[in-house]
CSV table of C-alpha atoms in Angstrom, one decimal:
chain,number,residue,atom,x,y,z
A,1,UNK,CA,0.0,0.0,0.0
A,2,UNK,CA,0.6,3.7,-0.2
A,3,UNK,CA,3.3,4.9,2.6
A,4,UNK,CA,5.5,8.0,3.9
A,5,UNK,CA,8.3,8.0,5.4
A,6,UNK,CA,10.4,11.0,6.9
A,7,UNK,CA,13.7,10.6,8.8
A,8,UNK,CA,13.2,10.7,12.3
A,9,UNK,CA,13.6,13.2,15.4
A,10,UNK,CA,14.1,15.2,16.7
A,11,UNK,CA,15.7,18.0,15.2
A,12,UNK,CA,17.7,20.6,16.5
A,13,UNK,CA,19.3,23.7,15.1
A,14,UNK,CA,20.3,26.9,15.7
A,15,UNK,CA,18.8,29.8,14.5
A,16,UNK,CA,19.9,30.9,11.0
A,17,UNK,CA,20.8,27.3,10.4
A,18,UNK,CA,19.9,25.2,7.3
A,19,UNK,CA,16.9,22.5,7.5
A,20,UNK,CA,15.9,19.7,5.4
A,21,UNK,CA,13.6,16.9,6.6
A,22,UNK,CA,13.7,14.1,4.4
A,23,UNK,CA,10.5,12.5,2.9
A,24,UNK,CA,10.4,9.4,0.8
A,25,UNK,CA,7.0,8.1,-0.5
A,26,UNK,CA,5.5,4.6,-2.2
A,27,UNK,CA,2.6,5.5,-4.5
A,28,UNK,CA,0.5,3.6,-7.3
A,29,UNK,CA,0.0,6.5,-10.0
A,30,UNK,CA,0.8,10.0,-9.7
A,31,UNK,CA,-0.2,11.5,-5.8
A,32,UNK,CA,0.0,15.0,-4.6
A,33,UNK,CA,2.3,16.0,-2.1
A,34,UNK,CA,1.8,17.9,0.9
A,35,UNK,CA,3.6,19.2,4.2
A,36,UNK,CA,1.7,20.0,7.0
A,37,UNK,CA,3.1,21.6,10.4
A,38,UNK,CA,1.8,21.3,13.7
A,39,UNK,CA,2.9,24.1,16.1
A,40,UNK,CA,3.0,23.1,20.0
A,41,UNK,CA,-0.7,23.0,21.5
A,42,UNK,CA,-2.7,24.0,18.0
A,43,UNK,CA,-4.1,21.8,15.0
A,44,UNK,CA,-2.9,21.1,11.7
A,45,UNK,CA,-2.0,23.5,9.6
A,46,UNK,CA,-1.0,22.9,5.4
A,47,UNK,CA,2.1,24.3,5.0
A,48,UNK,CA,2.5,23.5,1.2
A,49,UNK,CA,1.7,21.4,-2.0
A,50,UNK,CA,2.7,20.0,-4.9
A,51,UNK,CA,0.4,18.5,-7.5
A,52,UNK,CA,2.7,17.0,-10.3
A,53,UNK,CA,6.4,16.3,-10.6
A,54,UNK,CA,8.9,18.9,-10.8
A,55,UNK,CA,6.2,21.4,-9.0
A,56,UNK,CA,7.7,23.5,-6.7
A,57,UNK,CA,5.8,24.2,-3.0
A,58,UNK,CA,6.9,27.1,-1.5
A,59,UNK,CA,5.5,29.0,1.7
A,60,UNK,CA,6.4,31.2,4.7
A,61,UNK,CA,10.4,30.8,3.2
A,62,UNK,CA,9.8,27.1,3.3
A,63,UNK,CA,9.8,24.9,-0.1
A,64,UNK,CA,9.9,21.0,-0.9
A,65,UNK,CA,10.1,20.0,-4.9
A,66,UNK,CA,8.1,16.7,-6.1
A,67,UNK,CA,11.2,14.5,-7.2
A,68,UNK,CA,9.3,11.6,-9.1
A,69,UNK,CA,12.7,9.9,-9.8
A,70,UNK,CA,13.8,9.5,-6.0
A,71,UNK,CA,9.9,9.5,-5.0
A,72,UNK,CA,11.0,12.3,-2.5
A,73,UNK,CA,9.6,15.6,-1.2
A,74,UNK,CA,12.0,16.8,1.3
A,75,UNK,CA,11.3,20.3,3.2
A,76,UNK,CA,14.2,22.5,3.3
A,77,UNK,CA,14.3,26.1,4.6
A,78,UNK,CA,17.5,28.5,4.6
A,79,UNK,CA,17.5,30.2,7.7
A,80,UNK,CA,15.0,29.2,10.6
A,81,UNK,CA,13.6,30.8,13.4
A,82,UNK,CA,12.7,30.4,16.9
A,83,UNK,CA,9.1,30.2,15.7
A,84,UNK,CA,9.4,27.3,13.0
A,85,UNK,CA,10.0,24.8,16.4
A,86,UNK,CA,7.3,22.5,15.7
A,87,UNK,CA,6.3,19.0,14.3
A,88,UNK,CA,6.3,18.8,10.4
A,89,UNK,CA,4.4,15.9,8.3
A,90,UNK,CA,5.1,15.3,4.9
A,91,UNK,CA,2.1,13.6,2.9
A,92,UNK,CA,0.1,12.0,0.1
A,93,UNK,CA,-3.1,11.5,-1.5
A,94,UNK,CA,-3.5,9.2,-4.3
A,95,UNK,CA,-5.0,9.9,-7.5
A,96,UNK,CA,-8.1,8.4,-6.2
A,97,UNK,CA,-8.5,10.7,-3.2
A,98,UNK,CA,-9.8,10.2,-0.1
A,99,UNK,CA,-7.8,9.5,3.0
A,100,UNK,CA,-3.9,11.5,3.5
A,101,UNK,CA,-1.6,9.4,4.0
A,102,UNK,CA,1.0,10.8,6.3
A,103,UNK,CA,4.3,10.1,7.8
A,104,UNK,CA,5.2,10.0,11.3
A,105,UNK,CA,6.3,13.4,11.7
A,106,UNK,CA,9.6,15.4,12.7
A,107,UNK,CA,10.1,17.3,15.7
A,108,UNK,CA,11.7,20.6,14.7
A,109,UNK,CA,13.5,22.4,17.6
A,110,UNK,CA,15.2,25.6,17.1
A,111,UNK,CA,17.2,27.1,19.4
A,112,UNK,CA,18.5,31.1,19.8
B,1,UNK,CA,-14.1,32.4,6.3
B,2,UNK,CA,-14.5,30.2,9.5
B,3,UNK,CA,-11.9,27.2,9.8
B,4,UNK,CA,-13.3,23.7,10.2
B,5,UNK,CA,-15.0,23.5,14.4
B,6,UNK,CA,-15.2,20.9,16.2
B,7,UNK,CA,-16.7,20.2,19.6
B,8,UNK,CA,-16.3,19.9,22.3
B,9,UNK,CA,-12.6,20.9,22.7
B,10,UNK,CA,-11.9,18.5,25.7
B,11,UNK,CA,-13.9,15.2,26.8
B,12,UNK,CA,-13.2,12.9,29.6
B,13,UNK,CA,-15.4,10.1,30.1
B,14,UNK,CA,-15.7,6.8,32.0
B,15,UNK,CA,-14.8,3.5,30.2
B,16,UNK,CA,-17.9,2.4,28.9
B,17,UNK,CA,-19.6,5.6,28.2
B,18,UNK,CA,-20.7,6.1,24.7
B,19,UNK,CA,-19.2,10.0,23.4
B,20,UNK,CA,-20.0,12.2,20.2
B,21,UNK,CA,-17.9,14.5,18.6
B,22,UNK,CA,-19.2,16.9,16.1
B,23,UNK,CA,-17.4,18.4,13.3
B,24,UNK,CA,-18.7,21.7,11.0
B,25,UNK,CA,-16.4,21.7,8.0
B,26,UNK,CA,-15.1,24.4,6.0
B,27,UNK,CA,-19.0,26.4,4.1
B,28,UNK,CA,-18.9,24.4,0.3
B,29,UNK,CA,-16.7,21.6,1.0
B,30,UNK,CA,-18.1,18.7,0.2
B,31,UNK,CA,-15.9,16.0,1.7
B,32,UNK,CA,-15.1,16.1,5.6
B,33,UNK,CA,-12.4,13.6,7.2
B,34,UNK,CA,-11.6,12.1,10.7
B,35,UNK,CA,-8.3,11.1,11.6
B,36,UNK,CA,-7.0,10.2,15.0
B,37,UNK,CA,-4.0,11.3,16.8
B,38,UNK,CA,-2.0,9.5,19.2
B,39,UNK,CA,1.6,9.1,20.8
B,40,UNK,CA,1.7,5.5,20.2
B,41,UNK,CA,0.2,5.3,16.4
B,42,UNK,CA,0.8,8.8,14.8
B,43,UNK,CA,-1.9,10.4,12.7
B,44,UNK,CA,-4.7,7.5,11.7
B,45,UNK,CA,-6.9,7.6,9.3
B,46,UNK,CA,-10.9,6.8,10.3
B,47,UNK,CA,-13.2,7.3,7.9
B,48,UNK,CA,-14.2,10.4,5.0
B,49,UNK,CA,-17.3,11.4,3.5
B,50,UNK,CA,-18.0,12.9,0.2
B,51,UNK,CA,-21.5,14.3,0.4
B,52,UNK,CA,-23.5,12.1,2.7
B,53,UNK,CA,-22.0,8.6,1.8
B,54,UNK,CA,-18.7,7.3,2.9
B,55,UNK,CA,-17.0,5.5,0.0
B,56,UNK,CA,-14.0,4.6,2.6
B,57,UNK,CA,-14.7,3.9,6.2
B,58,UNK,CA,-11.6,1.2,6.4
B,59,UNK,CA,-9.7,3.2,9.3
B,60,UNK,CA,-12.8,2.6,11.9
B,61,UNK,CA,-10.9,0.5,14.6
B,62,UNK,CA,-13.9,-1.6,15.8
B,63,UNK,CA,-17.3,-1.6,15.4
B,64,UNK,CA,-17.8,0.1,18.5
B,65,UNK,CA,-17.0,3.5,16.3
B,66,UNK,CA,-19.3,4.7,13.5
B,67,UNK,CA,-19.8,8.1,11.5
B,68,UNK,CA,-22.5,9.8,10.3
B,69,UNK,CA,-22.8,13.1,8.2
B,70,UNK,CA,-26.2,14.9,7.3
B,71,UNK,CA,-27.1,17.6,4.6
B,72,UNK,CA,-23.6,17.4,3.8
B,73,UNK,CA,-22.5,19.3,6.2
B,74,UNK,CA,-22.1,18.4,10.2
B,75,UNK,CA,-20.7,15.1,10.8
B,76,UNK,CA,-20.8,13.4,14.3
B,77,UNK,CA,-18.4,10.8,15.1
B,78,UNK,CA,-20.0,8.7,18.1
B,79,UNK,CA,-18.0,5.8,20.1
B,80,UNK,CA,-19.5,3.5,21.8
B,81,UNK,CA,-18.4,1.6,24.8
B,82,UNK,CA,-15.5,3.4,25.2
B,83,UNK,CA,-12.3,1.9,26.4
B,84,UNK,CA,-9.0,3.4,27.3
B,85,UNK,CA,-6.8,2.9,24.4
B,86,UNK,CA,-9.8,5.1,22.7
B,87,UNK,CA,-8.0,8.2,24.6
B,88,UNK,CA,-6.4,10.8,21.5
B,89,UNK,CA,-7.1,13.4,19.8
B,90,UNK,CA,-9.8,13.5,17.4
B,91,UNK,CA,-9.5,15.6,14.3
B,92,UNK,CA,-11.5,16.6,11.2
B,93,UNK,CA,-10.5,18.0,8.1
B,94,UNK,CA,-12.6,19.4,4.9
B,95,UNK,CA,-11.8,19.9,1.3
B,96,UNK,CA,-13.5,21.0,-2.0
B,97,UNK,CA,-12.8,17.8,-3.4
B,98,UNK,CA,-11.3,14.3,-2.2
B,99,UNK,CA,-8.2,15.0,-4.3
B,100,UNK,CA,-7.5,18.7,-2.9
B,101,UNK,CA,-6.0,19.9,0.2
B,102,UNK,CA,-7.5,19.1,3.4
B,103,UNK,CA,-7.9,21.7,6.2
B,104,UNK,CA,-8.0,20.6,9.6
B,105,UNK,CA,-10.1,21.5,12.7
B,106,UNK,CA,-8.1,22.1,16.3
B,107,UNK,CA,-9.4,18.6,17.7
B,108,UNK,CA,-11.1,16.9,20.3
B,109,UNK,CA,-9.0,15.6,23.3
B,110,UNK,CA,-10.6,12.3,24.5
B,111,UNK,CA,-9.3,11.0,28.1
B,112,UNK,CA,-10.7,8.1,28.7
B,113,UNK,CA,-10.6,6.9,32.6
């Protein structure tokens, strides 16, 4: 079946640092990608998308490409903040829609 | 616009008490989603409905949990019987469409004691 997988936590930079969280996904067909981020003590929140291969997400200085040749969506940011601690899930729906599929989540800590 | 709601915010109950949570999606999306959230399992998929029917309720853990959504709109999730493993956070989602983004709601902690 249909599974994501992200490298494991936690994570901890400094602030100004580089990130990249790794995400890796099995798929039938052609699914959309997503990260989601889930700030300490509030919901869900989409972070960004990417329909198709070679699409570009991009939000709040955050961006992950849809790699169709390494089945990979990995989140990368070039200078974090204090405020992007959180837990980040990378994600899929299949072309069939219905249920996100999601992986098990990274801890992002940032420190001053 | 208003975000998905859910209610209530916070349940605690006694094993073997039946509970309802109730979702309000996102005004014009037409397929809602529970998940469930917990330390042990991550982020689970229940059940979604598009419209009033739900084409894939295969996440439901037992038949103790079932689903409903009317005028496809308001969806209540109900447990019955509930037992402690049930405790985690319950959370909806909307979309325009089953192959679009979903948006969440901001949960419903259940404690079971």
């Amino acid at each position: 079946g249909d599974s994501v997988t992200q490298m494991e936590g936690p994570v901890t930079l400094s602030e100004e640092a580089f990130l990249t969280i790794n995400c890796t996904y099995t798929a039938t067909g052609y699914p959309s990608l997503f990260w989601y981020v889930q700030y300490p003590g509030e919901g869900l929140q989409l972070l960004l998308k990417a329909t198709k291969a070679d699409d570009k997400g991009s939000n709040k200085g955050f961006e992950a490409t849809y790699r169709k040749e390494t089945t990979s969506f990995h989140l990368e940011k070039g200078s974090v903040q204090v405020s992007d601690s959180a837990v980040y899930f990378c994600a899929l729906i299949n072309r069939q829609g219905g249920k996100l599929i999601f992986g098990q989540g990274t801890e992002l800590s940032v420190k001053p | 616009g208003a975000g998905v709601s859910q209610s209530p915010s916070n349940k605690v109950t006694e094993k073997g008490k039946d509970v309802e949570l109730r979702c309000d999606p996102i005004s014009g999306h037409t397929a809602l989603y529970w998940y469930r959230q917990s330390l042990g399992q991550g982020l689970e998929f229940l059940i979604y409905f598009q419209g009033n029917s739900a084409p894939d309720k295969s996440g439901l853990p037992s038949d103790r949990f079932s689903a409903e959504r009317t005028g496809g709109s308001v969806s209540t999730l109900t447990i019955q019987r509930t037992q402690q493993e049930d405790s985690a956070v319950y959370l909806c989602a909307s979309s325009i469409g089953v192959e679009h983004e979903q948006y969440f709601g901001p949960g419903t902690r259940l404690t079971v004691t």
